[in-house]
Short mmCIF file of C-alpha atoms in Angstrom, two decimals:
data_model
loop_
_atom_site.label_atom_id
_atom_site.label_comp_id
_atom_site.label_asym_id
_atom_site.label_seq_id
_atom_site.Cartn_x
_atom_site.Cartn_y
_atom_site.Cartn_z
CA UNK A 1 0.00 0.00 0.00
CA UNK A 2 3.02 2.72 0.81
CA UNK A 3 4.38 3.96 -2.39
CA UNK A 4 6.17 7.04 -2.25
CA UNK A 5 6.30 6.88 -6.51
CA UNK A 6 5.09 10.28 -8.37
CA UNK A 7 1.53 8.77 -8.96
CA UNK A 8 -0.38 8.91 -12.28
CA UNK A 9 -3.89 7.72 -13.37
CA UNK A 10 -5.76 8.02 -16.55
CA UNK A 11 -9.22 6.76 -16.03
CA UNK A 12 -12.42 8.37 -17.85
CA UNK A 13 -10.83 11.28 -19.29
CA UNK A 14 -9.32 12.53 -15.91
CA UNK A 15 -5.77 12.05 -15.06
CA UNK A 16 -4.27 12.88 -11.58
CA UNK A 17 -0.79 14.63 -11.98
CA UNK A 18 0.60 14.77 -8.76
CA UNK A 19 3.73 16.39 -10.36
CA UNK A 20 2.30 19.18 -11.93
CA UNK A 21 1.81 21.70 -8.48
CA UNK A 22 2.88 24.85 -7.31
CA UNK A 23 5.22 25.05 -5.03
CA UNK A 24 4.00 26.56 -1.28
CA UNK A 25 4.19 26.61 2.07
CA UNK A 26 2.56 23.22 3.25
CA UNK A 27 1.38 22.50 7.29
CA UNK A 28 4.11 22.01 9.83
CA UNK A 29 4.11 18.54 10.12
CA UNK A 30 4.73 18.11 6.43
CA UNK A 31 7.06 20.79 6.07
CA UNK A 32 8.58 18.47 9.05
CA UNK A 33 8.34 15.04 6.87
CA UNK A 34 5.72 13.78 9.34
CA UNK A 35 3.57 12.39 5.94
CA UNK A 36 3.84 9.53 4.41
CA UNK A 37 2.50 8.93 1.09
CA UNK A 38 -0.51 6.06 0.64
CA UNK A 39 -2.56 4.43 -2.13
CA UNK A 40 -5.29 1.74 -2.22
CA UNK A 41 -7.60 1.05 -4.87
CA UNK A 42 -10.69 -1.93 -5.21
CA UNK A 43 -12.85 -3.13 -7.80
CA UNK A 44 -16.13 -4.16 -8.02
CA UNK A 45 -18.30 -1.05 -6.81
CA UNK A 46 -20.07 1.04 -9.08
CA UNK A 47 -18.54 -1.61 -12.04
CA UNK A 48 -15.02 1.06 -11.78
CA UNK A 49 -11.90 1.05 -9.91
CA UNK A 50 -11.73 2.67 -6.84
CA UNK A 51 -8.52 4.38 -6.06
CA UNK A 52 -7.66 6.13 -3.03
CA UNK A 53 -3.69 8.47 -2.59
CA UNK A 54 -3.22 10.33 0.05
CA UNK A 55 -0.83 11.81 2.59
CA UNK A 56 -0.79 10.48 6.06
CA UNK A 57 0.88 9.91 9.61
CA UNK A 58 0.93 6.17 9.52
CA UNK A 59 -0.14 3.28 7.28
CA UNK A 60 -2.42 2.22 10.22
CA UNK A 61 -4.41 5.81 9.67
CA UNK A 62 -4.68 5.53 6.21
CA UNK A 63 -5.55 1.50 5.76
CA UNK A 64 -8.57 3.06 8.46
CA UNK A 65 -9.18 5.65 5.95
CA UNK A 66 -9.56 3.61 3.30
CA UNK A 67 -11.57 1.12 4.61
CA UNK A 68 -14.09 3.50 5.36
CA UNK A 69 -13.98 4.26 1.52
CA UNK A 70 -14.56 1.00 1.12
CA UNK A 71 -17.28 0.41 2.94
CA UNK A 72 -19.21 3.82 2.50
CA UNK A 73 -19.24 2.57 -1.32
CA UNK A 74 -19.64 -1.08 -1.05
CA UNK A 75 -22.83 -0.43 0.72
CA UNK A 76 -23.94 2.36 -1.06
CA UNK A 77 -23.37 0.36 -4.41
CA UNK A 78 -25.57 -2.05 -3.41
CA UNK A 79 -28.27 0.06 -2.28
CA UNK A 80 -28.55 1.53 -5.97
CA UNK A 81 -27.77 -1.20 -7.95
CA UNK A 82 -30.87 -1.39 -10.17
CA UNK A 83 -29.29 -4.96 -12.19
CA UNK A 84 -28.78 -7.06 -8.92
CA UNK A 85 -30.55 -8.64 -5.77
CA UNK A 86 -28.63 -8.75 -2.41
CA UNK A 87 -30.09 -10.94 0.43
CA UNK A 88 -31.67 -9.28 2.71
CA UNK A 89 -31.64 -5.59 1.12
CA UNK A 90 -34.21 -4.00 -0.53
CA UNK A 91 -32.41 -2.03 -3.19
CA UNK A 92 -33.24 0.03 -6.27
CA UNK A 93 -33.42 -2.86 -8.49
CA UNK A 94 -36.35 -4.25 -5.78
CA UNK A 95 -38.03 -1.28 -6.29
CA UNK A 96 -38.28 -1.49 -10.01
CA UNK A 97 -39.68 -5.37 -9.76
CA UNK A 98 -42.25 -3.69 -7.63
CA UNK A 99 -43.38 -1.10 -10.34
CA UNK A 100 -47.00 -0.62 -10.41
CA UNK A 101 -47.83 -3.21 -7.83
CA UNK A 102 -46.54 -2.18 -4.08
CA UNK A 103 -44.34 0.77 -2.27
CA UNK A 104 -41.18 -0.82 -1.11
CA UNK A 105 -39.90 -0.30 2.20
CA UNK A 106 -35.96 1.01 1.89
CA UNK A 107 -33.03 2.29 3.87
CA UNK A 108 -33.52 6.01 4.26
CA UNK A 109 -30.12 6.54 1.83
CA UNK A 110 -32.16 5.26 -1.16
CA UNK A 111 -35.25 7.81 0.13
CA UNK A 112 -32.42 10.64 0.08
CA UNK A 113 -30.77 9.60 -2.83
CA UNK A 114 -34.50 9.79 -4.65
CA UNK A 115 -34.75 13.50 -3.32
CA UNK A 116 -31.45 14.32 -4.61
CA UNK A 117 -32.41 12.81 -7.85
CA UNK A 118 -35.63 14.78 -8.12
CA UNK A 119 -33.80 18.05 -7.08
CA UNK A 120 -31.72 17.54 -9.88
CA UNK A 121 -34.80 17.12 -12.06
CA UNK A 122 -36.20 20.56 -11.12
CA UNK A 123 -32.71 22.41 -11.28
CA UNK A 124 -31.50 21.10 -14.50
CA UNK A 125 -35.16 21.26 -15.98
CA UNK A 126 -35.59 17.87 -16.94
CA UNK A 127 -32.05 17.54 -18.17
CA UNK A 128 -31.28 14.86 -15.79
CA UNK A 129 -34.24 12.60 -15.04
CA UNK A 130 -34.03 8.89 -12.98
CA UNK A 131 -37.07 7.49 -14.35
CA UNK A 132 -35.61 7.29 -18.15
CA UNK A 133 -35.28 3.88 -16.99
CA UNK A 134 -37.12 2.38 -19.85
CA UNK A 135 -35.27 3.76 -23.03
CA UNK A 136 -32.32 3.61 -21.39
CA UNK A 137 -32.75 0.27 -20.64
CA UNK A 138 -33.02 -0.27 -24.57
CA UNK A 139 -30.15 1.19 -25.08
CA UNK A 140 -28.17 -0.51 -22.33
CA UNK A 141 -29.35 -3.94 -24.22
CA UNK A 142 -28.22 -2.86 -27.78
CA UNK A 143 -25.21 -1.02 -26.67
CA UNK A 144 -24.27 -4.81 -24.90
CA UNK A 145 -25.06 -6.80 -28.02
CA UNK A 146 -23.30 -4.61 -30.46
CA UNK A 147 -20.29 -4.66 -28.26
CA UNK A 148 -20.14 -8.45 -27.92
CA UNK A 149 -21.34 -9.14 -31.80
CA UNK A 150 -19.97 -6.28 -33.62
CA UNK A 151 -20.98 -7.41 -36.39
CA UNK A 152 -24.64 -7.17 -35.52
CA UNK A 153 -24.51 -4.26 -34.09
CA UNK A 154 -27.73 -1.99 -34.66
CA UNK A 155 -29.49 0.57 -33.33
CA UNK A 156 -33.13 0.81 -31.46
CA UNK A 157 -36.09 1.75 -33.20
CA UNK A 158 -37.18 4.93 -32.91
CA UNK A 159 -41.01 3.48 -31.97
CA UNK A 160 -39.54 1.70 -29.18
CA UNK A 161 -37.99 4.14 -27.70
CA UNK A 162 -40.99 6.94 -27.60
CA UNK A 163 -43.23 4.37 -26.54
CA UNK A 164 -40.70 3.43 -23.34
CA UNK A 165 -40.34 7.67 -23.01
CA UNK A 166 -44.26 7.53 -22.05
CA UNK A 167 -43.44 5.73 -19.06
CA UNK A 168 -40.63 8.49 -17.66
CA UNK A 169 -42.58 10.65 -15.70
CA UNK A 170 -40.49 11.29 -12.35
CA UNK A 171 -43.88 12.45 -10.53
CA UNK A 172 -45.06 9.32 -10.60
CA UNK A 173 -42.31 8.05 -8.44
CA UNK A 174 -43.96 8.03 -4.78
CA UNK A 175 -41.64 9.36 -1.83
CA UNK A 176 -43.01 8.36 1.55
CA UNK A 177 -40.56 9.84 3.78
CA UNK A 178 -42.15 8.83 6.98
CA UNK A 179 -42.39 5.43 6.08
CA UNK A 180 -39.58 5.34 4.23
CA UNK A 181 -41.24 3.75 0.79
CA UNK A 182 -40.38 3.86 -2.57
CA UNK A 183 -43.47 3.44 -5.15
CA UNK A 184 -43.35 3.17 -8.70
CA UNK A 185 -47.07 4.39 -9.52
CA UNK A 186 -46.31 3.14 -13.44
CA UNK A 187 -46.18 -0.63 -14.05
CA UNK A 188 -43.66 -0.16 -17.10
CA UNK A 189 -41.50 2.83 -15.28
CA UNK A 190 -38.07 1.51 -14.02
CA UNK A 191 -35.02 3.88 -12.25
CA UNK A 192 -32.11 4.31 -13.68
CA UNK A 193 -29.69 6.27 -11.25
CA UNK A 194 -26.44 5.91 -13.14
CA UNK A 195 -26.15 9.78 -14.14
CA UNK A 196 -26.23 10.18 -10.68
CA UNK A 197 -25.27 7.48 -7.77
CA UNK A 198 -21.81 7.13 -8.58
CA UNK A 199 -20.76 11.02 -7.98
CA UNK A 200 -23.42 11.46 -4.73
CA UNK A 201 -21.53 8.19 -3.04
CA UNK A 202 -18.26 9.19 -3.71
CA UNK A 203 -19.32 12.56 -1.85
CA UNK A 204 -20.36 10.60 1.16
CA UNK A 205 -17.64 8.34 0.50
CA UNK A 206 -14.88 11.43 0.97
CA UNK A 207 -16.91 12.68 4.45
CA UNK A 208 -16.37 9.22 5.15
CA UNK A 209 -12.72 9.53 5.11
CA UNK A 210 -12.23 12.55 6.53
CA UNK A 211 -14.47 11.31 9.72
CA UNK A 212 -11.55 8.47 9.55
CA UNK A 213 -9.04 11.27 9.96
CA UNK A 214 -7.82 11.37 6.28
CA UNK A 215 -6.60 15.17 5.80
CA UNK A 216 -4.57 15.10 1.96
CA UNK A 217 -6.26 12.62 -0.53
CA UNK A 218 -7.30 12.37 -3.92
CA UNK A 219 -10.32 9.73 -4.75
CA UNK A 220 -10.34 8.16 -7.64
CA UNK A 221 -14.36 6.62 -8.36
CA UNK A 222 -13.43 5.88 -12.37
CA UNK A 223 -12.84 8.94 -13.30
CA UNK A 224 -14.59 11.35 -10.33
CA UNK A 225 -12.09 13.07 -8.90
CA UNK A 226 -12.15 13.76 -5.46
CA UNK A 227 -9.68 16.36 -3.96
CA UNK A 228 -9.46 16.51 0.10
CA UNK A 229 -7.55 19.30 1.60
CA UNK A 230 -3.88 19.96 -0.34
CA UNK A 231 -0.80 17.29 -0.61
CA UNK A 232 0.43 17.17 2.38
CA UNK A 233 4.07 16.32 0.44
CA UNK A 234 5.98 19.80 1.99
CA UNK A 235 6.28 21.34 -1.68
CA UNK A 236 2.85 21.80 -3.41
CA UNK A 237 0.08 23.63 -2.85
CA UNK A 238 -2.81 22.36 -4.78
CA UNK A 239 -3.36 18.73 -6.89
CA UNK A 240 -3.13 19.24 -10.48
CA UNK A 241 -5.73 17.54 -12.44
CA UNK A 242 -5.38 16.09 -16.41
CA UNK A 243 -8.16 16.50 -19.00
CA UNK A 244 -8.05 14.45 -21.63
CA UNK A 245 -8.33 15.02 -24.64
CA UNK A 246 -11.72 13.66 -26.16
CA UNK A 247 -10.61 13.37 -29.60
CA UNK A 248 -7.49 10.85 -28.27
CA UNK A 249 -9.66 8.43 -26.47
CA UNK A 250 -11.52 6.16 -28.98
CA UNK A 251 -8.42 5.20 -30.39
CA UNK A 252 -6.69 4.34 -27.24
CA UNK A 253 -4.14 7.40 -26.76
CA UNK A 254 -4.52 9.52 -23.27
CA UNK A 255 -3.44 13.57 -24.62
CA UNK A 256 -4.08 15.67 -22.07
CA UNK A 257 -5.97 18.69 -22.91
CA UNK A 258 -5.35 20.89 -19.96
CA UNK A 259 -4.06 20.88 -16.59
CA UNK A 260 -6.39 22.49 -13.93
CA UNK A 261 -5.31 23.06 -9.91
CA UNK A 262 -7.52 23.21 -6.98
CA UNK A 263 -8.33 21.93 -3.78
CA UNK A 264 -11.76 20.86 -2.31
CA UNK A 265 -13.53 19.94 -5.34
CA UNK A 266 -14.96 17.58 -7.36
CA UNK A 267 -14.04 17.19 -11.21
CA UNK A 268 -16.26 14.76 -13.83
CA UNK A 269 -15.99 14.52 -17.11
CA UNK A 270 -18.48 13.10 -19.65
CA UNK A 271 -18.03 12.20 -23.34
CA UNK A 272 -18.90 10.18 -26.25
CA UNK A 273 -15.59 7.90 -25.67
CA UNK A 274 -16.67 6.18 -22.07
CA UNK A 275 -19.30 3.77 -23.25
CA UNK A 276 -20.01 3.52 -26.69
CA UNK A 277 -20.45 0.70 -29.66
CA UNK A 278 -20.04 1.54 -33.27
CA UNK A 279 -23.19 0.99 -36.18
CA UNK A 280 -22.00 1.07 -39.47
CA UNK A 281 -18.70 3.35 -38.99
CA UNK A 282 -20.78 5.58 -36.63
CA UNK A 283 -20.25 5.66 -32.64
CA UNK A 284 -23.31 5.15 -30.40
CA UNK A 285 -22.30 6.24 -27.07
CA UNK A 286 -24.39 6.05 -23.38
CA UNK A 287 -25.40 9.61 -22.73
CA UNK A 288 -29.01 10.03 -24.10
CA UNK A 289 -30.76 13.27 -24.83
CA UNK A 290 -33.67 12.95 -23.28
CA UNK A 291 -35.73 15.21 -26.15
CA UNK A 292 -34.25 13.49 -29.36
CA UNK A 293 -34.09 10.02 -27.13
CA UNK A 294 -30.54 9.51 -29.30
CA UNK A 295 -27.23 10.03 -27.83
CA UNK A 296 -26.41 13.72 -27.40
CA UNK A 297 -24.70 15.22 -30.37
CA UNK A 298 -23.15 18.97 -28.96
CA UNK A 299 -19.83 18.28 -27.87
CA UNK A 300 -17.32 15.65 -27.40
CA UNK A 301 -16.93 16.28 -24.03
CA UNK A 302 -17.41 18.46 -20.83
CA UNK A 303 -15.78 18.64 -17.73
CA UNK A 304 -17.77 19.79 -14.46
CA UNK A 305 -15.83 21.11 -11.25
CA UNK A 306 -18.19 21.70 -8.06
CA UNK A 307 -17.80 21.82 -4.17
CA UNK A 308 -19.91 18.26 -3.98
CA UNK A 309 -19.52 15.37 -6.19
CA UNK A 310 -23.10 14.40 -6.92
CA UNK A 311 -23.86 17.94 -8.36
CA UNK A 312 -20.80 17.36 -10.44
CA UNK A 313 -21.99 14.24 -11.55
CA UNK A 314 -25.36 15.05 -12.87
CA UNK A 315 -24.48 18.48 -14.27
CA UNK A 316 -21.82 16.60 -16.28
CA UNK A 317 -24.88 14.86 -18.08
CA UNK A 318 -27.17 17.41 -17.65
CA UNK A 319 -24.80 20.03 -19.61
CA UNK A 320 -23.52 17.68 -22.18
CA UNK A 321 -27.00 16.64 -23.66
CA UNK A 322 -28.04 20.39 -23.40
CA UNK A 323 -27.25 23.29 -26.10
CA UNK A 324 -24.16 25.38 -25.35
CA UNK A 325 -26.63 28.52 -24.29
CA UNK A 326 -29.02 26.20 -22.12
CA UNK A 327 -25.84 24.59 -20.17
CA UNK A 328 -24.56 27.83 -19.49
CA UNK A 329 -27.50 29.03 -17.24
CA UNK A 330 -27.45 25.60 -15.87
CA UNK A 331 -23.92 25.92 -14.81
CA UNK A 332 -24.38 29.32 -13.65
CA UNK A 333 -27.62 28.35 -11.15
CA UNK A 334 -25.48 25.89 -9.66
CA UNK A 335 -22.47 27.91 -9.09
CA UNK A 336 -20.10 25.09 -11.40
CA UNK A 337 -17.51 25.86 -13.65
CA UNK A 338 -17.45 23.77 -16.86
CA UNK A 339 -15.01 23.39 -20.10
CA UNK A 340 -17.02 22.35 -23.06
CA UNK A 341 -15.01 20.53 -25.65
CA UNK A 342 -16.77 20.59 -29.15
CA UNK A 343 -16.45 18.21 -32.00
CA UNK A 344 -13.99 19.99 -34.26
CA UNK A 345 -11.32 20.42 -31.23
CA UNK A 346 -12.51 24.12 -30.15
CA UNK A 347 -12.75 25.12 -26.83
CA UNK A 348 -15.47 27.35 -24.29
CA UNK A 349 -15.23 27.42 -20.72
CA UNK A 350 -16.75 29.80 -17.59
CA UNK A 351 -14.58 32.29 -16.13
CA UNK A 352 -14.07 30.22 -13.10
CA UNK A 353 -12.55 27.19 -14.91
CA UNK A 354 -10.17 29.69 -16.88
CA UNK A 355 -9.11 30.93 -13.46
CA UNK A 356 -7.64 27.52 -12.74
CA UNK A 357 -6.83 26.10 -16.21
CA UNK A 358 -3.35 25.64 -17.85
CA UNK A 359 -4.68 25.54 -21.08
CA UNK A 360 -6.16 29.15 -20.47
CA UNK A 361 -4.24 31.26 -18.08
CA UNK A 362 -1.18 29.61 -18.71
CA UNK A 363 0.18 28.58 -15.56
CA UNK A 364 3.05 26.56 -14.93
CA UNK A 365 3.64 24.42 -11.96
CA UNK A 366 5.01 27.48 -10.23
CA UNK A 367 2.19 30.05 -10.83
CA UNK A 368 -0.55 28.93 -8.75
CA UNK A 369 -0.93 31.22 -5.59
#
């Protein structure tokens, strides 16, 4: 687990550069060598890599650290799985088999996931919606068979998918708070969380570490970044964080676009290279416009950086399936700073992402203050 090597990770068009930092006074006790450098990473939550570096006082406070990771996720992944049953837990995927027939009693983090989920309904103005189950759903099953039988790959009809968008309609998912019940009210609705679950449990997953005692980390969910605190190393200031380039990812390559530095924040990207399969010459990727029910067509990527990890998640969809204007004001209302990355290679980005970005203000590893 102790590896004091200059760590790198390219993972869902987000690379950590732990090398790439200004150089500033750090605490005492690293200024004093008192921090060791630590990494840990698991599979099998949220179907990514987990990977956890950080800067700590002992091996024996970080493996704690880490485990609470571990388990904050492991039980949160179950919770919103909606493909498998775990005994004894009634989980998203239980509530879907109930649809139309009976509210399902749940652990109150699926009831506050479902509020999140519906808050990011209302702020992104349908832009992000949970009940798409059904079409996505479709998609999910021809995106799987084209990737396994290329040769057969092909694409939904476009009468199956409006008649699955009838049954979308987040009101009719039924929040009993006091009872802590989930109801489908629409027998051919289903959830599908993933634009969402993965960001809000890393968020919990990071309070979860710093409860543990974790000060200096980065966390790695495939590909949402985490930052906690600064590197507690003696020498740098803030993490530096890779884009990469969208245009250098279907063929394999990892280009990074831009460098950006912070602390305290959250960084997702989406784009059309993460989950895709290809229909005569033509890439179908996962991220769905919910109007034209087709994968989203504006850019080849965008890159989201917020205070909490969830919003960062679901603006990341939310603004790449929306119009450059539209995902403006939605970026604006929720105080996020975005870099759009359009089709042709060109470039737009808020004022607050310039602020921070390489690629933009020029910084070097020694110009961040």
């Amino acid at each position: 687990m102790k590896n004091k090597v200059c760590w790198g990770l390219l993972i869902m068009g987000i690379t950590t550069l732990l090398a790439g930092c200004s150089f500033a006074p750090a605490p005492a006790k690293a200024e004093q060598g008192l921090y060791e450098k630590y990494e840990a990473e698991f599979i099998g939550t949220f179907d990514v890599k987990i990977q956890l570096i950080g800067y700590a006082e002992s091996e024996e406070s970080f493996t704690r650290a880490s485990q609470a990771v571990y388990d904050k996720m492991t039980g949160l992944n179950q919770l919103f799985d909606i493909y498998h049953d775990y005994e004894g837990i009634n989980n998203l995927k239980t509530v879907n088999d109930a649809a139309g027939k009976e509210p399902v009693k749940v652990d109150p983090e699926i009831i506050d996931l479902l509020l999140f989920c519906k808050e990011a309904y209302r702020r992104t103005g349908g832009l992000v919606n949970v009940a798409m189950g059904a079409p996505l759903r479709i998609w999910h099953d021809y995106r799987t068979e084209g990737t396994r039988f290329p040769a057969n790959a092909s694409l939904p009809a476009m009468d199956d998918l409006t008649e699955a968008e009838k049954h979308t309609d987040i009101e009719q998912v039924i929040i009993d708070k006091e009872n802590n019940t989930v109801y489908l009210e629409d027998p051919l609705m289903s959830l599908d969380v993933g634009a969402v679950a993965k960001g809000y449990s890393a968020e919990w997953a990071k309070k979860a570490a710093k409860e543990a005692g974790l000060e200096s980390a980065i966390i790695n969910a495939g590909g949402n970044i985490l930052t906690i605190g600064q590197p507690l190393d003696g020498i740098r200031q803030r993490w530096g964080i890779g884009i990469q380039d969208p245009g250098q990812r279907v063929d394999g390559t990892t280009n990074i676009l831009d460098t950006i530095y912070l602390n305290d924040r959250a960084v997702v990207s989406s784009g059309y290279y993460e989950r895709y399969y290809v229909v005569d010459g033509e890439i179908y990727h996962h991220i769905i416009d919910p109007v034209t029910l087709m994968p989203a067509k504006h850019y080849a990527a965008v890159t989201v950086v917020h205070e909490d990890s969830g919003i960062a998640d679901y603006l990341s969809t939310a603004i790449f399936t929306a119009p450059y204007e539209k995902g403006l004001e939605v970026a604006k209302a929720h105080g996020a700073e975005v870099l759009w990355v359009f089709h042709d290679g060109s470039t737009k980005a808020t004022e607050g992402y310039r602020k921070m970005s390489k690629m933009y203000s020029g910084y070097s590893s020694q110009d961040i203050k």
